[in-house]
Amino acid sequence: MASMEEDFPRGGTERKKPTDLIPHEVDNLFDTPAKAVKKKKKAVKQDEAPKSKKQKVDEENIKLNTTTTVQILHLRDLTVGTLMLGCVKEVSDFEVVVGLPSGLVGYLPICNICDAYTNILNDKLDTDDGLEEVVPLSKLFTLGMLIRCVVSSLDSAKEGHISLKLSINPKDVNKALNSVALKPAMTLSGCVESVEDHGYLVDIGIGGTKAFLPKKSTSSKQDLYVGQYVLVLIEDVKDSGRVVRLSQNPQALVKACAQTKQGWTLDNLLPGLLIHGCVKRVTPHGLIVTFLSSFTGVVDFLHLDEDKESTYSKGQEILARILYVQPSTRQVGLSLRSHLLPPGGAVLDLHFSERVGEVVQGCQMTSLHHYSGALMKMLDGSRAFVHRNLLKEPKEELDTNHLMSQTQHILRIINYSPIEQIYQATLRWSSIETPFFSCQDIKVGQIVEGTVTDLQKHGVYVRIGEHIRGMIPRIHLADVTLKNPEKKFYPGLKVKCRVLLVEAQKKLLILTRKKALVESTLPIFQSYSDARPGRISHGFVVCIKEFGCIVRFYEDVKGLVPMQELTTETVTNPEELFFVGQVVKVKVLKCDEEKKMLRLSFKSVTEEDVREEQIAKFDFIVGKMVDARVCRKVLNGLEVSIIPEEVQAFLPTTHLSDHVTNCLPLWMALEEGDTICNLMCLTNYKKKGIVLTKKPHLKAYIEDGAIPKNFSELQVGMQMVGWVKNIMPYGVFISFPYGVFGLAPIANMGDQFIKETSGIFDIDQTVVAKVTNLDEEKQRFLVSLKLSELSLSENEFHTRLIQGLKERRNISEMRAGRGDSDVLWKLSALTVGDQMKMIVGDTTEDGSVMLTSDQLSGVTVLASKYHKEGVNLTPGCKLNAVILHIDFVKSQVHVSLRPKLNIKKEKLEKDARFTAKVQFADKDFAVVSLATTSDLTFFPTRPHLNSIFDSKKFSVGSCLDVKVDDPNCEDLAGFPLISYQSSNAKHEQHKPNEERLGELMKVTVKKLKALCVLVNLPSGNTGRVHVSQILEFPDIGSCPTSVLKVGMEMEARVIGGRAVRAHNFLAISHPDYNISIPELSFLESKLKVSDMVNKLEKYKPGDDIICFPSKYIKKEQLLEVHVKPDIMGAVPLLAMCNKLGLSKHPQRLFKPGQALSAKVVSVDPKKPIQFSLSLTGTHKLEPGMNTLAMVQKIQPHKGLMLALPYENTGLAHLTDLSDSYTEKPLESYKEGQIIRCHVIEQKIKEFNVSLRPSRLNKDKHDIVEDPEIQSIADIKEGQSIRGYVSSVNDQGIFLRLSRTITGRVLFQNATKYYMNDPKVLIKHVGQNALVAAKVLSVDSENLHVNLSLLSKDTGKPDLLPESLELPLRLTGEEKEKHDKKAAVKRKRTLSESQQDNENTEQKTKRIKVDEECRLVEEPREQKETLKEKKKKKKSKKEDSDSGVEVFFRETDETVSDKKSGKVKVKCKEQEPNRLQVTSSFPWESTLGSLTPFAPADDNQNSSEDEEEVKSKPAKKSRKELKQEQQNTEQKLSKLEAELMDTSVRPDNSTAFERLLLSSPDSSLLWLQYMAFHLQATQIEQARAVAERALKTISFREEQEKLNIWVAMLNLENMYGTPDSLQKVFERAIQYCEPLLVYQQLADIYAKSEKIKEAESLYKSMVKRFRQDKAVYLSYGTFLLRQRQSDAANALLQRALQSLSSKEHVDLIARFARLEFQFGNSEKAKSMFDKVLTTYPKRTDLWSVFIDLMVKHGSQKEVRELFDRVIHLSVSVKKIKFFFKRYLEYEKKNGTPETIQVVKQKALEYVESKGAEATS
């Protein structure tokens, strides 16, 4: 349950804690001023809170407004009904964008203008006339016009923003006015209600009042429209305000000022009124002004006159205009800006600015208002206002002191406020750095990323930036049209799109998410001028007509693909091939820019054209330096795009570094979108494209310029830098720039002797090569990689080290910068040499210790066996660990626990010499510690590019003599820089050996190892003493090297030498002895006698020897041991011990160098490991032994095939696996498992073994449920017994009771039901089924056991269920009556058949046949002995017996034998040879239908008969008869063994003829006979055999005959003429199924590469078998194999026209699979997409598609496909199946993060289904 909740947590998303919402970072934990500031802010709020509450209470009690503070108008201050003065900024079809005070923006819908205009809209919609005659908003409103408006709604949008909707409806704006309040000289806003002859009726929103505006009083010379907004002046009021005459005199309107006598109140005060006021108070943030005698208003700092800003004083008279009126708070906002005062105030000239989006630097903050914002002054003197929310990042706190302390600021202009005539800006870095701020910043064809905000029927809306929204049309959501896009797209989803269309003025942004368009690297057609003839680009189908397809590109560019340009084949209906929205590649044929017409083609596009189009815009030069962006990661490299040209290229993983071990981590650290700098163009292949490299040595070599560009420029002795291209057994091929490559033979790969080329160099490894030979004729050359022949730089040793470690630091930094994984972040923070506290954990199989640490949670920390020596490893204890290596690929850290590395470091000096010890090593670098200090540093394991890694030299614990070049190297991050002590680092020179064979000398022990001792010789050289040469008779279990101590002097004799590099033992006479280490001996026998090394011939199997373990090879599962200096041995795992528990950890059984007693199993002097040894005390297997075994193969019908010690094999039968049988006896075993077994007996090729506990532990007397049956005597009549079902056939059910005994259950004893067909029983009784039976009878002589499975005998349920409704079997009297009737019928049938047979015998001839007649062998479980058969035949034989009657009986007795198909030989001298058949006897036929062999000669037979009568043999004694019978049986057994050996193939015609007599219908024999003649080039004889076969094989065996016809077609195709082949073909289609013959001949043509003949034949097949689907599939496979994709596509269209519609889906799917295998994978994906779009619920096709994509697609494509599948509208069971497959795929190929994503999606799916169920 816990694991389920861990994978799928309950309850959906987790509720965030308050601390999670606002992350709080503290740079200094002891920094207290921040808290003080916070308290101060809180105090301010507490002081102001009571005031605000009191103020509200006072405002409720008084009618006049009183204001004490000045702030700008905030959005939060607005309520429905707030009146404001606005400026028209933008006019669209359905709304008007209005600029409001303080930079606010509102939207005026088309329905909020006036009632008259709304009625017109409704009438037009009701009559369906459209809106063509309606006056558009652009004619009703002028940009820059000032309007009076009111807030109509404040709705919250989906993204959390507030949508501010306005209204200018006079009924809303002038709501507080009535007819009585109307006075002359008042200014009101209204809308034209109707147009009259002499003027206009204006709606001023006052009920009962008619307002008329004469035409002569209008300010415009043009007529006004219904709904047009007007600002009017009341000239005259009549009839108590019921009739009002208006005027639009501009001069009067400008000067009209609100007067006290007009009766204005706070309720009906309107924005836009001009008033006279008096300054009541001057504040830092603005003015408080009184006007109309008793009203109070505020002027914020944005609306002060710039020129008079510092001159305002208390009591000063001013002229102002009302900006807004808040009904709830009764606050009135005023403006003193000159553009709103006379003579202006009607229309503003500046209502927009082109600088919106501009980033401005060097701005100064002139003032900061805490509750409002800041004023900024830009370099050109203009001002900008930054709202307080935009002074900081969203989740940060505002630090005003920090802002004021900065002298200059960088801001971005985000808007222009026309009311204040000031820019609005932001200081947020997130907004300043964003690449897209407005639609003008986005270009067509650009790749953008956004977030889904809304999903509509017509498409998906995406937010690109803070102020940009785009739309993805429905057909552009994916490569195929989605029927249910809501299942894939949801708000908040991140999407990657490409821009199709941009209209900045309309703020229209159209995007596409089609993968083919987004990832396209082809040129973009933004205009018709870009579409030049011959160019290729991606487009999408927008329309399919009868005359062709219309394809659209970017912007509004589109063209036509005519019918003849669609495909290479004729197309009648293009809708069957293409669909709207499909992405296609097109080639421009013709372009007319003036007429904007394009003529395009699909069929003219080729892959080479596409590649050339991509590369054409890039100037490729070998050695050119470029930067590239990672587009896609593939298994062998990176697909990149060269910037800025956006040309596709490939960067192989192995070309990321010169160091092999750095390439894969670099590949893993790079992600899609990363930019890689300083890449070099290497090659440009037609198929592969441009290949880049980042190898430093290769780049430096190419930059030098002296590079041979072709073979003619090569010279012997030239030294070049290249990379390994291919590794062959005879050498390696080296590739160089400009496509030049040479061969380095195995002899020239290194200075040392190399046996095999594998493992020396890696593919693409950088090497330096020297040209040694040139072959001018063949244009080939040889190179050498030997370091001794190269001139290398002295600094290369350090350069490679510094460069490689720098790359590893870069990997660490890139991993840390990702931040996508805590584990990687922790690993990147580690450094080699760091010391940490670790807790000891478990020990692994290889002896390493796992450690844990709180700082490295989730990281695997390991200390190898070497690094834990001498340390207390009690689990749970804490130890100091030193970091040696950080593995980013496996997320592992290797550490050392050795105390010597934890001591305090010492100061190093330059040129100091040390013995460095290797602590960790890989193929490129080793971490070493300097002796007597704890300093760690790095050392290259491959000092030069061509160096061969020596694993023994750099094994952990080995020592190197080094000197310090730089104690504190900056390039190594402070680590010491060291090198070899010798001046020449290329080679380690050794002095020639001065020692002679057999020389005695005094030596000093220098160093002790497990398997040898290094000693100092008198000559100063180093010698070696093998562990076997220390003690004559070492104690078993002891280590001989432990008796010696360093510095001890010993007497030794030279017995040979050992190679320095290969470490092979060398004799003194060896030619390489002068560069070897002397081999010595301390043995007294060697000191006294000059006989040197033991010879291998002295040892034989079974000898006892002493050996010394070296290492356990886990891969080969053997222990490598040393016997003598020149003799090695191997102990297989099964021969290492006899206990099963010890075999689990074989590497722990013995220590290296420990003396062990072993027995020789086998000796092979030709192998490097000459001995096969055993440590168990035995060297061969014998019956009765217990031994270990390994499961080699599981055979369900037999048991377990086991690998036994000493290269033997054994069989554990099913009945020998346990003392208690189980239903599935083999289920608990698996291949490779180690088990214990008991050897029972030995056969010719294998042993019989038993796994029964009663055999393995004979001392224990446990209860055995199923005793072992060793012989027939162990079975008693009436006994209850269990066994396994062996087989079920016509003879009954056969049970395995033991290895050798099988019992039979007759059908009447198997079930109480009667069955006509035994197959009914087979369905319910499976093979190896465990059943209980009762023994009915036992025939010990013939080894027959009859059993019963009836319920009354076993007490178990019947084998067959009652649900089958079978009749019960007859018993008692009913059965007797039935048997009597059957016997009468049988007699009648027998007499008739005898009479017919006698007549037949008189007409036939007899021939003499061999004495050996062949019968069909019965199954192994039913086999009877020859003795038993002879007795049966003898008892049934009569003197007057006719051959036919005997044959009848034989057939009856051997009916089961004849089904097995095996041949058995039996000799009968007394009976004549009769006809034999190979199939079961047809009981329904008469005897007359059988045709015996014809006799050769009647006279001869008659004479023979007379001789037989005359010469009656004498009666033989019983002893002679028994001896004769034994001899006959031996002959038969010998002949039977020869004929049973199927591995022996006949080698002459006679043998073939003999086999064909027994199996005349076997096409296999006939084909082998034909092949026999063809091997002897006997073509005519082979033809004759084929003709015989056609005549001999029964007409019923159609398949057998077809095989012969196919062989004849092959024969004529290879050795005949076209005419002879045609004749055979015509004959074959007459006798066989024509379609099969056609297909076989087509395959023959294809395999023999007769393409034209095959294509001609396939076309004939399509015409003749047009209704057969297999023909089209076969032809399609052939075409795609020949790379004829267009022809295959045309064939598919033809098939769709010919076949029925129900076969279309399967046919298209099969063709798509063929496209995946042999054609274009993109086309295959499109075909699958089209089919699955039409049939989305065909989950079988989805499954096939997924399998193919897993094999041929990328991980990204597979994940996208899985995401589509799990959103299908199918049953939950099917979705569960796909989720399981998704999870299995991620577990195999993904990461823990992707696995969690799948689990989360599954949880969301379950929750959604649960929600649907509840609703």
PDB file of C-alpha atoms in Angstrom, residues 109 156 217 348-349 351 427 524 530 559 672 712 715 752 931 946 952 1049 1303 1333 1356 1461 1487 1568 1578 1797:
ATOM      1  CA  PRO A 109     -17.587  46.931 -26.037  1.00  0.00           C
ATOM      2  CA  SER A 156     -11.547  38.485 -13.326  1.00  0.00           C
ATOM      3  CA  SER A 217     -24.572  74.040 -34.533  1.00  0.00           C
ATOM      4  CA  LEU A 348      -5.310  64.753 -27.919  1.00  0.00           C
ATOM      5  CA  ASP A 349      -2.653  64.784 -30.591  1.00  0.00           C
ATOM      6  CA  HIS A 351      -2.321  59.114 -28.085  1.00  0.00           C
ATOM      7  CA  LEU A 427      12.239  48.076 -13.784  1.00  0.00           C
ATOM      8  CA  ILE A 524      10.828  30.003 -45.255  1.00  0.00           C
ATOM      9  CA  ASP A 530      11.351  34.245 -51.573  1.00  0.00           C
ATOM     10  CA  GLY A 559       0.434  28.127 -54.461  1.00  0.00           C
ATOM     11  CA  GLU A 672      18.357  20.758 -26.399  1.00  0.00           C
ATOM     12  CA  SER A 712      48.838  13.139 -54.434  1.00  0.00           C
ATOM     13  CA  GLN A 715      54.590  11.973 -48.596  1.00  0.00           C
ATOM     14  CA  GLN A 752      54.743  -3.505 -27.839  1.00  0.00           C
ATOM     15  CA  ALA A 931      53.987   8.917  -0.713  1.00  0.00           C
ATOM     16  CA  ASN A 946      48.596   7.035 -29.176  1.00  0.00           C
ATOM     17  CA  LYS A 952      48.070  -3.464 -14.758  1.00  0.00           C
ATOM     18  CA  GLU A1049      68.703 -10.764   2.031  1.00  0.00           C
ATOM     19  CA  GLY A1303       2.303 -45.907 -17.295  1.00  0.00           C
ATOM     20  CA  ALA A1333      -3.699 -42.562 -10.315  1.00  0.00           C
ATOM     21  CA  LYS A1356     -10.194 -36.944  -7.138  1.00  0.00           C
ATOM     22  CA  GLY A1461       7.275 -41.479 -38.379  1.00  0.00           C
ATOM     23  CA  LEU A1487      -8.489 -54.998 -47.948  1.00  0.00           C
ATOM     24  CA  GLN A1568      18.128 -33.807 -50.942  1.00  0.00           C
ATOM     25  CA  GLN A1578      24.549 -33.890 -62.901  1.00  0.00           C
ATOM     26  CA  VAL A1797       5.661  11.947 -15.019  1.00  0.00           C
TER      27      VAL A1797
END
